[in-house]
PDB file of C-alpha atoms in Angstrom:
ATOM      1  CA  MET A   1       0.057   0.021  -0.147  1.00 96.00           C
ATOM      2  CA  LYS A   2       1.178   3.541  -0.814  1.00 97.00           C
ATOM      3  CA  LYS A   3      -0.201   6.878   0.725  1.00 98.00           C
ATOM      4  CA  ILE A   4      -0.084   9.570  -2.295  1.00 98.00           C
ATOM      5  CA  LEU A   5      -0.078  13.039  -1.842  1.00 98.00           C
ATOM      6  CA  LEU A   6      -1.351  14.704  -5.401  1.00 98.00           C
ATOM      7  CA  LEU A   7      -0.767  18.690  -5.843  1.00 98.00           C
ATOM      8  CA  SER A   8      -0.610  20.898  -8.807  1.00 98.00           C
ATOM      9  CA  ASP A   9      -0.252  24.548  -9.730  1.00 97.00           C
ATOM     10  CA  THR A  10       2.020  25.480  -6.993  1.00 97.00           C
ATOM     11  CA  HIS A  11       3.251  28.314  -9.284  1.00 96.00           C
ATOM     12  CA  SER A  12       6.548  28.592  -7.151  1.00 97.00           C
ATOM     13  CA  PHE A  13       4.804  28.440  -3.877  1.00 95.00           C
ATOM     14  CA  ILE A  14       5.552  26.046  -1.097  1.00 96.00           C
ATOM     15  CA  ASP A  15       4.908  26.304   2.718  1.00 95.00           C
ATOM     16  CA  GLU A  16       4.692  24.537   5.903  1.00 95.00           C
ATOM     17  CA  GLN A  17       1.029  23.534   5.292  1.00 94.00           C
ATOM     18  CA  ILE A  18       1.850  21.806   2.220  1.00 96.00           C
ATOM     19  CA  LEU A  19       5.047  20.091   3.755  1.00 97.00           C
ATOM     20  CA  LYS A  20       3.068  18.766   6.822  1.00 97.00           C
ATOM     21  CA  PHE A  21       1.157  16.594   4.377  1.00 98.00           C
ATOM     22  CA  VAL A  22       4.226  15.789   1.977  1.00 98.00           C
ATOM     23  CA  LYS A  23       5.760  14.296   5.267  1.00 98.00           C
ATOM     24  CA  GLN A  24       2.513  12.082   5.894  1.00 98.00           C
ATOM     25  CA  ALA A  25       2.897  10.814   2.311  1.00 98.00           C
ATOM     26  CA  ASP A  26       4.756   7.780   0.937  1.00 98.00           C
ATOM     27  CA  GLU A  27       5.097   9.593  -2.461  1.00 98.00           C
ATOM     28  CA  VAL A  28       4.107  12.805  -3.884  1.00 98.00           C
ATOM     29  CA  TRP A  29       2.627  13.540  -7.148  1.00 98.00           C
ATOM     30  CA  HIS A  30       2.775  17.097  -8.866  1.00 98.00           C
ATOM     31  CA  ALA A  31       0.692  17.650 -11.975  1.00 98.00           C
ATOM     32  CA  GLY A  32       2.340  20.672 -13.310  1.00 98.00           C
ATOM     33  CA  ASP A  33       2.575  24.402 -13.207  1.00 98.00           C
ATOM     34  CA  ILE A  34       5.606  23.924 -10.606  1.00 98.00           C
ATOM     35  CA  GLY A  35       7.117  27.283 -11.183  1.00 97.00           C
ATOM     36  CA  ASP A  36      10.224  27.571  -9.343  1.00 97.00           C
ATOM     37  CA  LEU A  37      12.180  24.200  -9.072  1.00 98.00           C
ATOM     38  CA  ASN A  38      12.668  24.995  -5.376  1.00 98.00           C
ATOM     39  CA  VAL A  39       9.218  23.487  -4.773  1.00 98.00           C
ATOM     40  CA  THR A  40      10.138  20.096  -6.384  1.00 98.00           C
ATOM     41  CA  ASP A  41      13.673  20.197  -4.902  1.00 98.00           C
ATOM     42  CA  THR A  42      12.048  20.721  -1.359  1.00 98.00           C
ATOM     43  CA  ILE A  43       9.671  18.018  -1.914  1.00 98.00           C
ATOM     44  CA  LYS A  44      12.227  15.542  -3.404  1.00 98.00           C
ATOM     45  CA  LYS A  45      14.414  16.016  -0.141  1.00 98.00           C
ATOM     46  CA  LEU A  46      11.535  14.339   1.776  1.00 98.00           C
ATOM     47  CA  LYS A  47       9.665  11.855  -0.162  1.00 98.00           C
ATOM     48  CA  PRO A  48       9.778  10.298  -3.755  1.00 98.00           C
ATOM     49  CA  LEU A  49       8.288  12.717  -6.183  1.00 98.00           C
ATOM     50  CA  ARG A  50       6.618  11.900  -9.743  1.00 98.00           C
ATOM     51  CA  ALA A  51       5.716  15.086 -11.725  1.00 98.00           C
ATOM     52  CA  VAL A  52       5.060  16.697 -15.079  1.00 98.00           C
ATOM     53  CA  TYR A  53       5.999  20.231 -16.356  1.00 98.00           C
ATOM     54  CA  GLY A  54       2.818  22.759 -16.880  1.00 98.00           C
ATOM     55  CA  ASN A  55       2.351  25.178 -19.632  1.00 97.00           C
ATOM     56  CA  ILE A  56       4.031  27.875 -17.023  1.00 97.00           C
ATOM     57  CA  ASP A  57       6.997  25.866 -16.510  1.00 98.00           C
ATOM     58  CA  ASP A  58      10.534  26.925 -17.833  1.00 97.00           C
ATOM     59  CA  LYS A  59      13.173  25.047 -19.633  1.00 97.00           C
ATOM     60  CA  ASP A  60      14.552  24.055 -16.454  1.00 97.00           C
ATOM     61  CA  ALA A  61      11.399  22.358 -15.153  1.00 97.00           C
ATOM     62  CA  ARG A  62      10.834  20.768 -19.024  1.00 98.00           C
ATOM     63  CA  VAL A  63      14.269  19.478 -19.015  1.00 98.00           C
ATOM     64  CA  GLU A  64      13.756  17.697 -15.547  1.00 98.00           C
ATOM     65  CA  PHE A  65      10.205  16.514 -16.005  1.00 98.00           C
ATOM     66  CA  PRO A  66       8.156  14.892 -18.678  1.00 98.00           C
ATOM     67  CA  LEU A  67       4.908  16.413 -20.669  1.00 98.00           C
ATOM     68  CA  ASP A  68       3.358  13.056 -19.638  1.00 98.00           C
ATOM     69  CA  ASN A  69       4.416  10.599 -16.946  1.00 98.00           C
ATOM     70  CA  LYS A  70       2.800   6.976 -17.142  1.00 98.00           C
ATOM     71  CA  PHE A  71       3.662   4.357 -14.892  1.00 98.00           C
ATOM     72  CA  THR A  72       2.129   1.685 -12.440  1.00 97.00           C
ATOM     73  CA  VAL A  73       2.086   1.797  -8.920  1.00 97.00           C
ATOM     74  CA  GLU A  74       0.798  -1.131  -6.628  1.00 96.00           C
ATOM     75  CA  GLY A  75      -1.110  -2.605  -9.649  1.00 96.00           C
ATOM     76  CA  VAL A  76      -2.852   0.697 -10.767  1.00 98.00           C
ATOM     77  CA  SER A  77      -1.747   2.173 -14.297  1.00 98.00           C
ATOM     78  CA  VAL A  78      -1.454   6.144 -13.922  1.00 98.00           C
ATOM     79  CA  TRP A  79      -1.184   8.875 -16.505  1.00 98.00           C
ATOM     80  CA  ILE A  80      -0.106  12.323 -15.200  1.00 98.00           C
ATOM     81  CA  THR A  81      -0.295  15.381 -17.467  1.00 98.00           C
ATOM     82  CA  HIS A  82      -0.705  18.901 -16.922  1.00 98.00           C
ATOM     83  CA  ILE A  83      -3.377  19.901 -19.416  1.00 98.00           C
ATOM     84  CA  GLY A  84      -5.747  16.779 -20.216  1.00 97.00           C
ATOM     85  CA  GLY A  85      -9.248  18.135 -19.897  1.00 96.00           C
ATOM     86  CA  TYR A  86     -11.808  15.805 -18.006  1.00 95.00           C
ATOM     87  CA  PRO A  87     -14.632  13.255 -19.036  1.00 96.00           C
ATOM     88  CA  ASN A  88     -16.458  14.152 -22.147  1.00 93.00           C
ATOM     89  CA  LYS A  89     -13.976  17.125 -22.611  1.00 95.00           C
ATOM     90  CA  TYR A  90     -10.581  15.651 -22.842  1.00 97.00           C
ATOM     91  CA  ASN A  91      -8.049  17.743 -24.666  1.00 96.00           C
ATOM     92  CA  GLN A  92      -7.687  16.942 -28.201  1.00 96.00           C
ATOM     93  CA  ARG A  93      -3.732  15.947 -27.862  1.00 96.00           C
ATOM     94  CA  VAL A  94      -4.807  13.136 -25.307  1.00 97.00           C
ATOM     95  CA  ARG A  95      -8.087  12.087 -26.398  1.00 95.00           C
ATOM     96  CA  GLU A  96      -7.277   9.276 -28.727  1.00 95.00           C
ATOM     97  CA  GLU A  97      -4.412   7.710 -26.713  1.00 95.00           C
ATOM     98  CA  LEU A  98      -6.726   7.703 -23.587  1.00 96.00           C
ATOM     99  CA  LYS A  99      -9.071   5.131 -25.616  1.00 95.00           C
ATOM    100  CA  LYS A 100      -6.088   3.319 -26.824  1.00 96.00           C
ATOM    101  CA  ASN A 101      -4.219   2.838 -23.843  1.00 95.00           C
ATOM    102  CA  THR A 102      -6.861   3.670 -20.923  1.00 97.00           C
ATOM    103  CA  PRO A 103      -4.995   4.126 -17.509  1.00 98.00           C
ATOM    104  CA  GLN A 104      -6.991   3.555 -14.474  1.00 97.00           C
ATOM    105  CA  LEU A 105      -5.996   6.945 -12.956  1.00 98.00           C
ATOM    106  CA  PHE A 106      -5.926   9.922 -15.268  1.00 98.00           C
ATOM    107  CA  ILE A 107      -4.536  12.940 -13.677  1.00 98.00           C
ATOM    108  CA  CYS A 108      -4.518  16.291 -14.744  1.00 98.00           C
ATOM    109  CA  GLY A 109      -3.822  20.002 -13.343  1.00 97.00           C
ATOM    110  CA  HIS A 110      -4.245  23.410 -15.088  1.00 96.00           C
ATOM    111  CA  SER A 111      -7.808  24.073 -14.493  1.00 95.00           C
ATOM    112  CA  HIS A 112      -7.248  25.182 -10.673  1.00 95.00           C
ATOM    113  CA  ILE A 113     -10.587  23.324 -10.197  1.00 94.00           C
ATOM    114  CA  LEU A 114     -10.621  20.472  -7.812  1.00 97.00           C
ATOM    115  CA  LYS A 115     -12.320  17.253  -9.363  1.00 97.00           C
ATOM    116  CA  VAL A 116     -12.692  13.796  -8.732  1.00 97.00           C
ATOM    117  CA  GLN A 117     -14.643  12.266 -11.530  1.00 97.00           C
ATOM    118  CA  TYR A 118     -15.469   8.710 -12.624  1.00 97.00           C
ATOM    119  CA  ASP A 119     -15.562   8.262 -16.516  1.00 97.00           C
ATOM    120  CA  LYS A 120     -17.805   5.333 -17.108  1.00 96.00           C
ATOM    121  CA  LYS A 121     -17.309   5.279 -20.919  1.00 96.00           C
ATOM    122  CA  LEU A 122     -13.390   4.849 -20.410  1.00 97.00           C
ATOM    123  CA  ASN A 123     -13.513   3.003 -17.120  1.00 96.00           C
ATOM    124  CA  LEU A 124     -11.172   5.417 -15.795  1.00 97.00           C
ATOM    125  CA  LEU A 125     -11.013   7.862 -12.405  1.00 98.00           C
ATOM    126  CA  HIS A 126     -10.030  11.390 -13.580  1.00 98.00           C
ATOM    127  CA  LEU A 127      -8.488  13.706 -10.636  1.00 98.00           C
ATOM    128  CA  ASN A 128      -7.545  17.226 -10.552  1.00 98.00           C
ATOM    129  CA  PRO A 129      -6.189  18.438  -7.145  1.00 98.00           C
ATOM    130  CA  GLY A 130      -6.981  22.028  -8.025  1.00 96.00           C
ATOM    131  CA  ALA A 131      -4.078  24.597  -7.197  1.00 96.00           C
ATOM    132  CA  ALA A 132      -1.981  24.365  -4.149  1.00 96.00           C
ATOM    133  CA  GLY A 133      -0.121  27.780  -4.742  1.00 92.00           C
ATOM    134  CA  ASN A 134      -1.294  31.214  -4.339  1.00 89.00           C
ATOM    135  CA  HIS A 135      -1.361  32.096  -8.017  1.00 80.00           C
ATOM    136  CA  GLY A 136      -4.733  32.042  -9.849  1.00 78.00           C
ATOM    137  CA  PHE A 137      -8.554  32.702  -9.439  1.00 78.00           C
ATOM    138  CA  HIS A 138      -9.230  29.679  -7.006  1.00 82.00           C
ATOM    139  CA  LYS A 139     -10.334  30.814  -3.727  1.00 86.00           C
ATOM    140  CA  VAL A 140      -9.163  28.226  -1.378  1.00 91.00           C
ATOM    141  CA  ARG A 141      -5.871  25.971  -2.024  1.00 94.00           C
ATOM    142  CA  THR A 142      -6.331  22.402  -2.492  1.00 96.00           C
ATOM    143  CA  MET A 143      -4.758  18.751  -2.839  1.00 98.00           C
ATOM    144  CA  LEU A 144      -5.785  15.437  -2.731  1.00 98.00           C
ATOM    145  CA  ARG A 145      -4.764  12.378  -0.783  1.00 98.00           C
ATOM    146  CA  PHE A 146      -5.523   8.801  -1.341  1.00 98.00           C
ATOM    147  CA  GLU A 147      -4.079   5.267  -1.041  1.00 98.00           C
ATOM    148  CA  ILE A 148      -3.198   2.831  -3.782  1.00 98.00           C
ATOM    149  CA  ASP A 149      -3.341  -0.732  -2.413  1.00 96.00           C
ATOM    150  CA  ASN A 150      -3.494  -3.931  -4.617  1.00 95.00           C
ATOM    151  CA  GLY A 151      -5.145  -2.374  -7.778  1.00 95.00           C
ATOM    152  CA  ASN A 152      -7.511  -0.425  -5.690  1.00 95.00           C
ATOM    153  CA  VAL A 153      -7.382   3.693  -5.369  1.00 97.00           C
ATOM    154  CA  LYS A 154      -9.027   4.057  -1.866  1.00 97.00           C
ATOM    155  CA  ASN A 155      -9.479   6.664   1.074  1.00 98.00           C
ATOM    156  CA  MET A 156      -9.614   9.765  -1.170  1.00 98.00           C
ATOM    157  CA  GLU A 157      -9.549  12.771   0.820  1.00 97.00           C
ATOM    158  CA  VAL A 158      -9.757  16.446  -0.069  1.00 97.00           C
ATOM    159  CA  ILE A 159      -7.300  18.786   1.682  1.00 96.00           C
ATOM    160  CA  GLU A 160      -8.364  22.329   1.820  1.00 94.00           C
ATOM    161  CA  LEU A 161      -5.368  24.526   2.778  1.00 90.00           C
ATOM    162  CA  ALA A 162      -5.547  28.172   4.024  1.00 74.00           C
ATOM    163  CA  ASN A 163      -7.472  30.646   1.412  1.00 69.00           C
ATOM    164  CA  ARG A 164      -4.814  31.859  -1.007  1.00 57.00           C
ATOM    165  CA  GLY A 165      -2.804  34.731   0.668  1.00 55.00           C
TER     166      GLY A 165
END
C-alpha cells in the first residue's frame, strides 16, 4: 500500500502547510505548473516525487520533468499530464491515446478546479487536485490524498489549505 499526496499548480509556492502533508505521504505527485524548481527540490528532499511540467514551467522544469508521466504503482496504471481536460471534454492531444491505452487513473492540473470524477465510458478515475499555490483565480488552495493498494484507489480525501494569500 502507498499513501499518495497529489498536488498541482504551485506556481513557485510551497509552505509548511503543504510540507506537513508531504511528510505524511509515501509518494508525492505534482501535476504541473511547478514554477520555481525550489518547490520540487524541497519535496524531493522529503519524499519520492513524480511530476510533469506545465504550461508556465521554464526550460529547466521541462528538462527535469516530462510532459506525460505514465507508470504503474501497486497494480494501478497512472497517467499524469498538466493539460488533459476531463471526462467528455478531454484535450485533443490526449483523447485518442486515452481510448487506446486507458489508465485506471488519469490526472491533470491546469484548471485550478478540484475534480474527482469517474469516467464510465473509459472506465477510469479522473483526478484534478485543484491548485496548491497562491497564483490564480481559485479561492481555496487544495490537494488530494489517497491510498493505492493492490490495484485499488481508496480513502480519497480532499485537503483544503488556507485561503490563498
